Every structure is written in C-alpha cells, then in structure tokens.
Amino acid sequence: MASGRCLSAWMFQGVDVTACPDGGFRQTVSVAANGLARGASSQVGVWAEAHGVDAKGRALKAYVGRGTAALFLVDAAGKESPLPLDANGRWERNDDGLLTAPVTLPQVPDGDYRLRARVTTPLGSDTVDASLPLYAPARVRVLTDRPLYEPGHRVRFRAVALRAKDLSPLDGRPGTWKVTDPDGEVVLEERAPAGPWGVVAGEFPLDRGAPTGTWTVAWTSGGASGSESFTVEPFTLPRLRLEATSSRPFWRANDTPEVTGQVSYASGAPVADTDVTLAWSHAGAWPPPTEWLRGELPTKARTDASGRFRVTLPRVPQDLRGQATLSASVEAKDATGEPVRGAVSLLLSEDALAVSSVTELEDGLVAGFSNRVYLRATTASGRVLPGAEVTVTRAWDPRDKGVSAVADEDGVAAFQLDPGPAVNVVVPPLPVRVQPRPPPVSLVSSRDLLGAQGGQASLEDQAALERLLPVLHPCARFVAPSSGASMAEFAVRVGASGQVLDVTGADEALDACMASAMRAKGLPAGRERMLQLRFQVMDAGLPSMRWNTEVASGDERGMSEALTAAALDARACLPPTLDRVVAVPAALTWRRWADKPELALSWVPEPTSENALSATALACVKERFARIRLPASTQAELLTGRRPSEAMGVVRFSAQPTYGGNGVPRPPQATVFLGYELKVRAKWDGQDMGETKLVLRPASLPPLRLRATPVLAKAGESVKVELLRGPGFEGELPRTLVLVAGQARLKEMVDPATRSVRFTLPQDFEGWAEVEGVPASARVYVAPRAALSVEVSPDKPAYAPGELAHLQVRTRVDGKDGEAAVGLFGVDETLAQLAPLPGADALDGLRPSPSVATPAFGVLDGQALAMGRIRGANAAAAALLRVTAVPAREDLETPLTAHATSPFLPDAELTEPFYTVLTELHARTRKWEETAPAGETLDPAGLARLWAESLAACEQRGQKVTDAFGRKLRLSRLPEDLLALTDPRAVVVNGTRLPEDVVNWGAWVAQEAP
C-alpha cells in the first residue's frame, strides 16, 4: 500500500480512500434531478458511495469510480418501466464518479410515481427510489348535494378536477377525500381517484350524535384542492311558503308604493285570514321621513280567502334624491302558530333612467378633446336596454343638440364626446331629517333614608316622580349645549301630607330649578320620608345666548361665571324654532365693586337691523339678567387682591339656534366642484325611458395610449392596435409592436401613416393577448371555442305524491348535440328558506378571471369576461378598460426536483447481531454460575472467553455475528453504549461470583483488545 492511499481498494473496487478498510465496503447509491416534467428533457445524476472503517475505527467514505446505471419509472402499483435516455444521449461520468444523462419522462397519467435508479459497481448492485408525484396544475371544485343536514343523514359530495391550462377533465387523477367536523377533527379520510370527465363522488353517513355546526369536505390531489362547507343541525322543513314583492320595479317621487304577497302551504293551498307582520329598514344616502320609521309605515296586514295580502305605503316625498331602498322582513303564521318568514325590497328612485360610465381616462373627461366614453343605460331597477338610442347633451348648455349612439346587446353605447369646458357642478344637498329629541329629564335613582333599611323609595313615590318629570323639563335649559348632559342630585324631606318641607344640595341653578318645581307640586300623602334623588338631564336643544364683553375700566374677573347661569336661564325666553342668529337690541352696562357681590346693571337700547329679537322676548331676557351676582370665589379674590377691584363695561348679546334641537335642522350645504355635467336621455323600443344627469370629473391625457379593435376577437382573426399620442408625448413612436398570445409572440411593423399595426391571432389560440414593450396597455380576449349548454325537462308538468318523475337531459356543444358530464342535485325547494341553495354559477370559479380595479358599470367584472357573459362589443371594450392584470398562463405541469439516497445505518445493522450474541452470553453465564466450583469468580478475561464462545455458537447456528462492514463483533469494536451491556457486573446475577477487586471493564477492553 502506498503512503496515504489504499491501492487494492482503488485497483479492484474503484474506491479512492486514504486507508484500507477494516472489513468490507458498504455501498449507497443516490439519484438527483431538477426540472423533471412529462414531455420535457432534464438531466438526471446518479452516483454510488463506498462506506467503511479503518483498523482504528475511523470512518472511510468515497465515491465509487466504476460502474453502470439504469433508470426506471415505477407507478403506484409497483410496476417498473425502463426509462430510456434521450436520443443521442449517454451516461457521462465526471471526476468524482457522478453519472449524468438526459431523460424525458413519458406522457403517463397523473399519479404518484417513483424514479428508480439501479447502479452496478464492483461493490454490487443497488437501487434507490425518489418520490416523483406527477400532477398537472389543476382546478378543483367540490359540491355537496345540499347545504344543510341533520344528525343521522347521509352527506353526498362530488368534485370535478380540470387541468388548469385548458380546463380539460383529468380522468383517473388520484386524490383523497377528507371530512372535518366543527372541532377540526378529521372523521373521514379515504383515497378516491377521479373517474371519467374528472368527476369523483363520495358520501359520509352522519352519526345520530354528530356534533352540530359547520363541517368541511375537501378533495385534494397533488397540489390542488377544493373544499365546501355544510351545516349540521336539527331542522324541520317549513310547511308554509311566503312570497312578497313590490308591484312595480321602482317608485318615484309622489308615487304610492305597494307590496303584494301570498301565504300558502307547501302543497299550494292558501293560508287564509291570517296576520302578516312587517318590520322596515332602509338603505341609501337619502333619508326617509322620520315618520316612516316611527310607525307610519304599515306593520300589519291580513290575508284574504286566497291567502293574498296587499300593503300600501305613504306617498314618496318630493325631495327624493338618488336611489334608496326600503326593506321589510315579513312574517306570517298559520292556525297552528307555525311561522314562515320572507323579505321584500322597494326601490325608490329620483329618475326613471339610470346611467353609469366608463372612460379611457380614469373615468374622467378632457376638455376640448374627443373622449371615448362608454355609457350603460338601464331603467332605475337595473333592467338592461339593448338597442336603446342614447343621447348625451351638456346640461348647462341649452343650445347643445348632443350626440346619439345605439346601445349594444348589454345596453352599452360608445361615444366620441367633447364635454366642453369644465364648469362648476352643483350637487343639491340631501334633505335633513331631524329626529325627535328624547325627554330631557329621566329619573336615575331614588332612595328613602327613612324607609325600610334605607332602601329604594316606595313604588308609589317612584310612580309619582315619573309623573313629575314633564314638570321638570323646563329646567333642562340650565344644561349647556357644550356639555350635552348633566346629573342633578339633591335631597328632599317630604311630610305626611306630601308637601316638600325641606331641600338640601340644590345650590346650583339646575338643582335649584328642579327642587323649586318639586316644592310646587309635592308628592303623594303618606308617612314622612327623606328622599335622596338623582336625575339625568339632557340638553333640551333650545337656542342659546352668546355675548361679547367690552371693559371700559378694570378687568372682567367673575363676569363670565356671573353671566353664564343667567344666559342659560334666558334660553327659555328665545323662540324654540329659531333658525338663524339674531341680535339682542339692547346693551347691558355693568358696574362692579370690591365690597359688594351684586352688580349694578342697566339696559341701553341700541339700533339693530330687522334681524333682531322681538320686544316680548327682550323683556323676558332682561328679567332673567335683573339680579346677577359675582361668584363667592371671585368676591374673595377681589377683597384680598392687589389689582384694581372696581370695573365697568358693556355686554352685547345675540341668540343663535342649536341645530338639531327642537326641530331646527342644520342648513344643508350644496356640494360644488369643477367638472362636467351631462344630461342623458334614452329611447327604447319607441318609448321614452326618461332622462338623468351624469357628472364626470376632469382628467388628463397620458403621453401614449393603445386601443385594440376588436377586444373580443376570434382565433385566426385580425386585430388592429392603434397608437394614440397625448400632449406629453416626446420622441418617436416604436417601429414595431409585439403581441403576446399564449406561447406565440407576434411582432409586426407599425404603419407610420395610420399609427397602427395589425396582428393575426393564431388559429388555435384562446385566452388573453397583450401588447408589451411600450408604456401603455392593450388587451384582447378570445373566448373558448366550445360553448356548452344544458337543457333539463321533466316528462310531465306535475306529479302526484309517490309518483316517479323522469327527466330528460340534453347537452349541446357549440350548438350541436354532444357528450358532457352532468350533475343533478334535487332538494325540496322549501329548504331554501333555511339555507341558500347553490345556483347555476356554482362552478364559475373553475375558470381563471382577470383582476379588475372595479367592475365596469359596477356589474361587468373579470368573471363575466372569462365566462363569456358579455355579448356586446361596447360592453366588452369598457370591461377591458378596467382590467389591471390578466390570469397568469398556466404551465402544463410544474417541474419537479427529485433526490434520494439508499439508506445505510451502520449502528442499526450492528444492534440486531449484538443482542443475539448478548442473549447467548447471558445463557452461558447462567450456566457457568450454576456449575463452576464454589469460590470461583468471573474476571474480565473470563467474560471475554465467554463472549468468544457465544460468538462462535451463534455463528455455528447460522446467525449473523458481523457488523455492517462484515467484521465479527469483537468486544474491542463495540461502541461504548453496547460495550457497557457486556460488563461482568451487568451480566453476572450472583454478586459472589464477581471478584472483590473491581477492574474497569471499558479500560480493560481498550488495553487488551479482545
């Protein structure tokens, strides 16, 4: 052996190690690959490594430099299929011994596969398997046969799996059903592959003790998953049915709305002569009259002999603005008391015509420019007007004759419109409805200190106090509007006659007012009592007094406090419905002394405008200010202070309303902004559909815009893309444009004369095409060619109970009869009163839809584009303007990374033969303990001899007695944890058979190397 290298290992086995192994080599093989996909070529690497130990027990590891490799694809059933190398491909070995070769996976069905590598070297032949889940990106939708179940029912569910790239069914795709209860516990998990058309079905019986709540069922396959929730709870199908509708699609100002309805049994029999109750609510910016929500709207109705009822609402006010919705929850009961509930909505609209817009410039317009504008005209209730003639004029220009256009199938008309200069647009304010104020005084608590255990006042006194509250209402004038509310607390002593004998704690103006009112009225006669009273007093919403003080000499210390109480008291003098600020036509002169708390006051008439307080109100105000005093704290400061204490001045007053109080609404303010006010009128089917106004904001032109025509194209069709420059454009237009249509990149020259370019779409293309490479966007959508329709019809219009119904199902593809997968779910229609039932759009989420900032006209979103629900060219162009991102192109499948190494656990391979020999050692030691002469002990050398005998006995029986490298289990080769189990003290049971002189077992083995 040369220094630093084992020549025999290299020459005979192709393993380059620094020392020769003690025993043999063990081989592991590995496989690794990146970018594995069906139909795509990728490099696969395979290598083998040799593992061993040298004479000192040190680990040896190196690549095996010789050998061959083969690849296989193993399916879920374990069937092995050879995986040939690509044409002209071969295995290449690098300096480390790594074998690489190009491989293309075959077009096998989706499933869980294994990539198997078999490597043959001088050390032997070994295989390794790497997990290879081959699943195309998919979209999964799960449906249950109904949304609501009771414990004990059987839940049936179904899923459909479609390839994400082209939405083709994934027949036979493996997957797993999983049902989860409301606590998150998985109660069912079973494998279920998709059948024909990518459909997989399952069911789950609910136990009678199944927990109630929301359950979830999911089907998972590869990285795709779909789920659906359903509810489990006891229920009873309603026996009744309630229908309530508005007799018109919408109602305008001065109309009298009506609601008609019918109550019937599920069999169709009417529920006659029964009460119907309605509870109303409203939505929208326009506030309905306060009387409507205070009980003026009808809340009761009664069915006639046919089970029908009619409800008439009050007339719609003339001040209706925009649109508002009145909604009512409706309830009826039959003779047994079983309820049935429903709902009805009434649309209130200012105009009979509704218009929404989409423009190319962020829904704004540019003055003096030909703007492309899309208008969608509908009735106020949203009914589309296909083919309507729509006319747009400037609302502020009576001479403008306007422009007209015809709406497409979706009611959208396209205009080239110059709105003229921007003008001040005035949006009238909404009417203000003042809610009636609640009573300003309420009793919070009343305690009788002379009553039983000082508890609550008697019921008689409490009732009397409640009756006294209206008498206390005028005292609410002492609550300042800025504070909103205040607490009044004081105590009264009431004699046996009911007369108030004494009051304490009523020093403040509010408390004193309420105590004075109670003195005048008194309480019921009875025993003598002492009441501790507490009232909450709210601001009554009365007009308030404001003042301005001018000082001629000295300062105004204490004046604000002195005037506040009098000003609050004077609120009672002002007209309750005051709706503007009025001046008090007199000035109050005042004089202050240091040694007197009273102020010298006098009134001096002043000339004022017509907007002044009346003489009667002025006399009342003067009386309230007749006697005002400085606060005690201010008087004390004046007597002890160093500053001048005498002062003189003038106070001028004004009265102003408290908006929202006593029926005085805050004056509404109109909204004024710069914009374009347009008037839109529509005629449809020879009938005038009315007119409305449309307001748009100013916008600015971008430097460059693109416009594609048509936006809803067909495969193989020519598409024109125009380049439209704005005032901010600089430089030159691009010479070429690139249209990305799926895998194709179409590049065409720009015609400098027309500043446009034409692209011809591929014959097999469908989906989204986008122009790229310029700072503007243009998109074209090609709908899928296959249009599927389903018709379901019964063989009879009606059936008797217990009769069998036959349904005829007809599927058509592109207008011709064709095969399709159809799922039918039949439930009692009355279940819809308990839970919403899935509709015809339950599978819409399978088709990817583009992202939109906001739906065009509020209704045409990306899903409508993807599902082909937009038929008109104008509507499609408007919807495409709102698209911000198209769905990412789906790959046929996701490239995979595979890596695996065959297992090699030397310690695990050592454990089993060790315990085999250890068992034999214990048996021989027991036998020695029984037969050895008395006094003979077992020293380390004796135990080593027994170990050697045990090793030979096991080998003779054909049992394995070697480690992972083929070496016999000598004691000196055992790891510390296993060697400790062979210690004489661990093997010998009778302690007298052990020498008293203890020798360290591990140290002895290390030294003697037995």
CSV table of C-alpha atoms in Angstrom, one decimal, residues 593-859:
chain,number,residue,atom,x,y,z
A,593,TRP,CA,-67.4,97.0,43.4
A,594,ALA,CA,-64.9,95.2,45.6
A,595,ASP,CA,-67.1,95.0,48.7
A,596,LYS,CA,-70.4,94.1,47.0
A,597,PRO,CA,-71.3,90.8,45.3
A,598,GLU,CA,-74.1,92.4,43.4
A,599,LEU,CA,-73.5,94.1,40.1
A,600,ALA,CA,-75.1,97.4,39.1
A,601,LEU,CA,-76.9,96.7,35.8
A,602,SER,CA,-78.8,98.7,33.3
A,603,TRP,CA,-80.0,98.2,29.7
A,604,VAL,CA,-79.4,100.7,26.9
A,605,PRO,CA,-81.4,100.3,23.7
A,606,GLU,CA,-79.3,100.0,20.5
A,607,PRO,CA,-80.4,100.3,16.9
A,608,THR,CA,-80.3,97.0,15.1
A,609,SER,CA,-81.2,95.5,11.7
A,610,GLU,CA,-84.5,93.7,11.1
A,611,ASN,CA,-82.8,90.5,12.2
A,612,ALA,CA,-83.3,91.2,15.9
A,613,LEU,CA,-85.1,89.7,19.0
A,614,SER,CA,-88.7,90.6,19.5
A,615,ALA,CA,-89.8,93.0,22.2
A,616,THR,CA,-91.6,90.3,24.2
A,617,ALA,CA,-88.5,88.1,24.1
A,618,LEU,CA,-86.3,91.0,25.0
A,619,ALA,CA,-88.4,91.8,28.1
A,620,CYS,CA,-88.1,88.2,29.3
A,621,VAL,CA,-84.3,88.3,28.7
A,622,LYS,CA,-84.0,91.5,30.8
A,623,GLU,CA,-85.9,89.9,33.6
A,624,ARG,CA,-83.5,86.9,33.7
A,625,PHE,CA,-80.5,89.2,33.9
A,626,ALA,CA,-82.1,91.5,36.5
A,627,ARG,CA,-80.2,90.1,39.5
A,628,ILE,CA,-76.8,88.5,38.9
A,629,ARG,CA,-74.1,88.2,41.5
A,630,LEU,CA,-70.4,87.5,41.4
A,631,PRO,CA,-69.2,84.0,42.4
A,632,ALA,CA,-68.1,83.8,46.0
A,633,SER,CA,-64.5,82.8,44.9
A,634,THR,CA,-64.3,85.9,42.7
A,635,GLN,CA,-65.6,88.1,45.5
A,636,ALA,CA,-63.0,86.8,47.9
A,637,GLU,CA,-60.2,87.4,45.4
A,638,LEU,CA,-61.3,91.0,44.9
A,639,LEU,CA,-61.2,91.7,48.6
A,640,THR,CA,-57.7,90.3,49.0
A,641,GLY,CA,-56.1,91.1,45.7
A,642,ARG,CA,-53.7,93.9,44.9
A,643,ARG,CA,-55.1,94.6,41.4
A,644,PRO,CA,-57.8,97.2,41.0
A,645,SER,CA,-61.1,95.6,42.1
A,646,GLU,CA,-63.6,98.0,40.6
A,647,ALA,CA,-64.6,97.7,37.0
A,648,MET,CA,-67.1,98.9,34.4
A,649,GLY,CA,-68.1,97.7,31.0
A,650,VAL,CA,-70.7,96.7,28.4
A,651,VAL,CA,-72.1,93.4,27.3
A,652,ARG,CA,-73.8,92.8,23.9
A,653,PHE,CA,-75.9,89.6,23.3
A,654,SER,CA,-77.0,87.6,20.4
A,655,ALA,CA,-79.2,84.5,20.2
A,656,GLN,CA,-78.3,81.6,17.9
A,657,PRO,CA,-80.1,78.3,17.2
A,658,THR,CA,-78.9,74.9,18.3
A,659,TYR,CA,-79.0,72.8,15.2
A,660,GLY,CA,-80.8,69.5,15.6
A,661,GLY,CA,-82.7,70.7,18.7
A,662,ASN,CA,-86.4,71.3,18.8
A,663,GLY,CA,-86.9,70.6,15.0
A,664,VAL,CA,-84.2,73.1,13.8
A,665,PRO,CA,-82.1,71.3,11.2
A,666,ARG,CA,-78.6,72.5,10.3
A,667,PRO,CA,-78.8,74.3,7.0
A,668,PRO,CA,-77.8,71.8,4.3
A,669,GLN,CA,-74.8,72.7,2.1
A,670,ALA,CA,-74.7,72.0,-1.6
A,671,THR,CA,-71.5,70.4,-3.0
A,672,VAL,CA,-69.7,72.4,-5.6
A,673,PHE,CA,-66.8,71.2,-7.7
A,674,LEU,CA,-65.3,71.6,-11.1
A,675,GLY,CA,-66.5,69.0,-13.6
A,676,TYR,CA,-68.7,68.1,-16.5
A,677,GLU,CA,-72.5,67.8,-16.1
A,678,LEU,CA,-74.2,65.9,-18.8
A,679,LYS,CA,-77.8,65.1,-19.5
A,680,VAL,CA,-78.6,61.6,-20.8
A,681,ARG,CA,-81.9,60.6,-22.4
A,682,ALA,CA,-82.8,57.2,-23.8
A,683,LYS,CA,-85.4,55.8,-26.1
A,684,TRP,CA,-86.1,52.1,-26.3
A,685,ASP,CA,-88.5,50.2,-28.5
A,686,GLY,CA,-90.1,53.5,-29.5
A,687,GLN,CA,-90.7,54.5,-25.8
A,688,ASP,CA,-89.1,57.4,-24.0
A,689,MET,CA,-87.4,55.9,-21.0
A,690,GLY,CA,-86.7,59.2,-19.3
A,691,GLU,CA,-83.6,61.2,-18.6
A,692,THR,CA,-81.0,61.6,-15.8
A,693,LYS,CA,-77.8,63.6,-15.2
A,694,LEU,CA,-74.3,62.3,-15.3
A,695,VAL,CA,-71.4,64.1,-13.6
A,696,LEU,CA,-67.8,63.3,-14.5
A,697,ARG,CA,-64.5,64.8,-13.2
A,698,PRO,CA,-61.7,66.4,-15.3
A,699,ALA,CA,-58.9,64.1,-16.3
A,700,SER,CA,-55.6,64.4,-18.2
A,701,LEU,CA,-54.3,62.7,-21.3
A,702,PRO,CA,-51.4,60.3,-20.8
A,703,PRO,CA,-48.4,60.6,-23.2
A,704,LEU,CA,-49.4,57.4,-25.0
A,705,ARG,CA,-52.5,55.2,-25.3
A,706,LEU,CA,-53.2,51.9,-27.1
A,707,ARG,CA,-56.6,50.9,-28.5
A,708,ALA,CA,-57.3,47.4,-29.8
A,709,THR,CA,-60.2,46.6,-32.2
A,710,PRO,CA,-61.9,44.2,-31.7
A,711,VAL,CA,-61.4,43.5,-28.0
A,712,LEU,CA,-63.5,40.3,-28.1
A,713,ALA,CA,-61.8,38.5,-31.0
A,714,LYS,CA,-61.9,35.1,-32.5
A,715,ALA,CA,-59.0,32.7,-33.2
A,716,GLY,CA,-57.3,33.5,-36.5
A,717,GLU,CA,-58.9,36.9,-36.6
A,718,SER,CA,-57.1,40.1,-37.5
A,719,VAL,CA,-56.7,42.6,-34.6
A,720,LYS,CA,-55.9,46.3,-35.1
A,721,VAL,CA,-53.9,48.2,-32.4
A,722,GLU,CA,-53.8,52.0,-32.7
A,723,LEU,CA,-51.2,54.2,-31.0
A,724,LEU,CA,-52.8,57.4,-29.7
A,725,ARG,CA,-50.4,60.2,-28.6
A,726,GLY,CA,-51.1,62.8,-25.9
A,727,PRO,CA,-49.7,66.3,-25.4
A,728,GLY,CA,-47.0,65.0,-23.2
A,729,PHE,CA,-45.6,62.5,-25.7
A,730,GLU,CA,-42.0,63.0,-26.7
A,731,GLY,CA,-39.7,61.2,-29.1
A,732,GLU,CA,-40.8,58.8,-31.8
A,733,LEU,CA,-43.3,56.0,-32.0
A,734,PRO,CA,-42.0,52.5,-31.8
A,735,ARG,CA,-41.4,50.9,-35.2
A,736,THR,CA,-42.7,47.5,-34.1
A,737,LEU,CA,-45.2,46.2,-31.6
A,738,VAL,CA,-45.2,42.7,-30.0
A,739,LEU,CA,-48.5,40.9,-29.2
A,740,VAL,CA,-48.1,38.0,-26.8
A,741,ALA,CA,-50.8,35.4,-27.4
A,742,GLY,CA,-50.1,32.4,-25.3
A,743,GLN,CA,-46.9,30.8,-26.4
A,744,ALA,CA,-46.8,32.9,-29.6
A,745,ARG,CA,-45.1,36.3,-29.8
A,746,LEU,CA,-46.4,38.2,-32.8
A,747,LYS,CA,-44.2,41.0,-34.0
A,748,GLU,CA,-45.4,43.4,-36.7
A,749,MET,CA,-44.3,46.8,-38.1
A,750,VAL,CA,-46.2,50.0,-37.2
A,751,ASP,CA,-47.8,51.8,-40.2
A,752,PRO,CA,-46.4,55.3,-39.8
A,753,ALA,CA,-49.3,56.8,-41.8
A,754,THR,CA,-52.1,55.4,-39.6
A,755,ARG,CA,-50.0,54.8,-36.5
A,756,SER,CA,-51.5,51.4,-36.2
A,757,VAL,CA,-50.5,47.8,-36.6
A,758,ARG,CA,-52.4,44.6,-37.4
A,759,PHE,CA,-51.9,41.2,-35.8
A,760,THR,CA,-53.4,37.9,-37.0
A,761,LEU,CA,-54.2,35.7,-34.0
A,762,PRO,CA,-53.1,32.0,-34.1
A,763,GLN,CA,-55.8,29.7,-35.3
A,764,ASP,CA,-55.7,27.6,-32.2
A,765,PHE,CA,-55.4,30.5,-29.7
A,766,GLU,CA,-57.9,31.2,-26.9
A,767,GLY,CA,-57.5,33.3,-23.8
A,768,TRP,CA,-55.7,36.7,-23.3
A,769,ALA,CA,-53.4,38.5,-25.6
A,770,GLU,CA,-51.4,41.6,-24.5
A,771,VAL,CA,-49.2,44.2,-26.2
A,772,GLU,CA,-45.9,44.5,-24.5
A,773,GLY,CA,-42.8,46.7,-24.8
A,774,VAL,CA,-44.5,50.1,-24.6
A,775,PRO,CA,-45.6,52.2,-21.6
A,776,ALA,CA,-49.3,51.6,-22.4
A,777,SER,CA,-51.5,48.6,-22.4
A,778,ALA,CA,-54.0,46.9,-24.9
A,779,ARG,CA,-55.6,43.6,-24.3
A,780,VAL,CA,-57.7,41.2,-26.5
A,781,TYR,CA,-59.7,38.3,-25.2
A,782,VAL,CA,-60.5,35.2,-27.3
A,783,ALA,CA,-63.3,33.2,-25.7
A,784,PRO,CA,-63.0,29.3,-25.7
A,785,ARG,CA,-64.4,27.8,-28.8
A,786,ALA,CA,-66.5,25.2,-27.1
A,787,ALA,CA,-69.8,26.6,-25.8
A,788,LEU,CA,-71.7,24.2,-23.6
A,789,SER,CA,-75.4,24.4,-22.8
A,790,VAL,CA,-77.6,22.1,-20.8
A,791,GLU,CA,-81.4,21.6,-21.0
A,792,VAL,CA,-83.3,19.7,-18.4
A,793,SER,CA,-87.0,19.0,-18.8
A,794,PRO,CA,-89.5,16.7,-17.0
A,795,ASP,CA,-91.8,14.3,-18.8
A,796,LYS,CA,-94.8,15.8,-17.1
A,797,PRO,CA,-95.6,19.3,-15.7
A,798,ALA,CA,-96.9,18.0,-12.4
A,799,TYR,CA,-96.7,14.8,-10.3
A,800,ALA,CA,-98.8,13.2,-7.6
A,801,PRO,CA,-97.2,12.2,-4.3
A,802,GLY,CA,-95.2,9.0,-4.6
A,803,GLU,CA,-95.1,9.2,-8.4
A,804,LEU,CA,-91.8,8.7,-10.3
A,805,ALA,CA,-90.5,11.6,-12.3
A,806,HIS,CA,-88.4,11.2,-15.5
A,807,LEU,CA,-86.0,13.9,-16.5
A,808,GLN,CA,-84.6,14.4,-20.0
A,809,VAL,CA,-81.2,16.0,-20.1
A,810,ARG,CA,-79.8,17.4,-23.3
A,811,THR,CA,-76.3,18.7,-23.7
A,812,ARG,CA,-75.1,20.8,-26.6
A,813,VAL,CA,-71.6,21.8,-27.6
A,814,ASP,CA,-71.2,24.7,-30.0
A,815,GLY,CA,-74.9,24.4,-30.8
A,816,LYS,CA,-74.7,20.7,-31.6
A,817,ASP,CA,-75.6,17.7,-29.5
A,818,GLY,CA,-72.6,16.4,-27.7
A,819,GLU,CA,-71.4,14.4,-24.7
A,820,ALA,CA,-70.8,16.1,-21.4
A,821,ALA,CA,-70.7,15.3,-17.7
A,822,VAL,CA,-73.9,16.4,-15.9
A,823,GLY,CA,-74.5,16.5,-12.1
A,824,LEU,CA,-78.1,16.7,-10.8
A,825,PHE,CA,-78.9,17.6,-7.2
A,826,GLY,CA,-82.5,17.6,-6.2
A,827,VAL,CA,-83.8,19.1,-2.9
A,828,ASP,CA,-87.1,20.3,-1.6
A,829,GLU,CA,-87.4,24.0,-2.6
A,830,THR,CA,-88.6,24.9,0.9
A,831,LEU,CA,-85.0,24.1,2.1
A,832,ALA,CA,-84.1,27.5,0.5
A,833,GLN,CA,-86.0,29.2,3.4
A,834,LEU,CA,-83.4,27.7,5.8
A,835,ALA,CA,-80.2,27.8,3.8
A,836,PRO,CA,-79.1,29.3,0.5
A,837,LEU,CA,-79.0,26.7,-2.3
A,838,PRO,CA,-76.2,26.7,-5.0
A,839,GLY,CA,-77.2,28.3,-8.3
A,840,ALA,CA,-76.2,27.9,-11.9
A,841,ASP,CA,-72.9,29.8,-11.2
A,842,ALA,CA,-71.6,27.2,-8.7
A,843,LEU,CA,-68.8,26.2,-11.0
A,844,ASP,CA,-67.8,29.7,-12.2
A,845,GLY,CA,-64.6,29.7,-10.0
A,846,LEU,CA,-63.0,27.0,-12.1
A,847,ARG,CA,-62.2,29.4,-15.0
A,848,PRO,CA,-59.5,31.9,-14.0
A,849,SER,CA,-60.6,35.5,-14.3
A,850,PRO,CA,-58.6,38.7,-14.8
A,851,SER,CA,-58.1,41.2,-12.0
A,852,VAL,CA,-60.1,44.5,-12.2
A,853,ALA,CA,-59.9,47.6,-10.1
A,854,THR,CA,-63.6,48.0,-10.0
A,855,PRO,CA,-66.2,46.3,-12.2
A,856,ALA,CA,-67.2,48.2,-15.3
A,857,PHE,CA,-70.6,50.0,-14.6
A,858,GLY,CA,-70.5,48.2,-11.2
A,859,VAL,CA,-71.6,44.9,-12.7
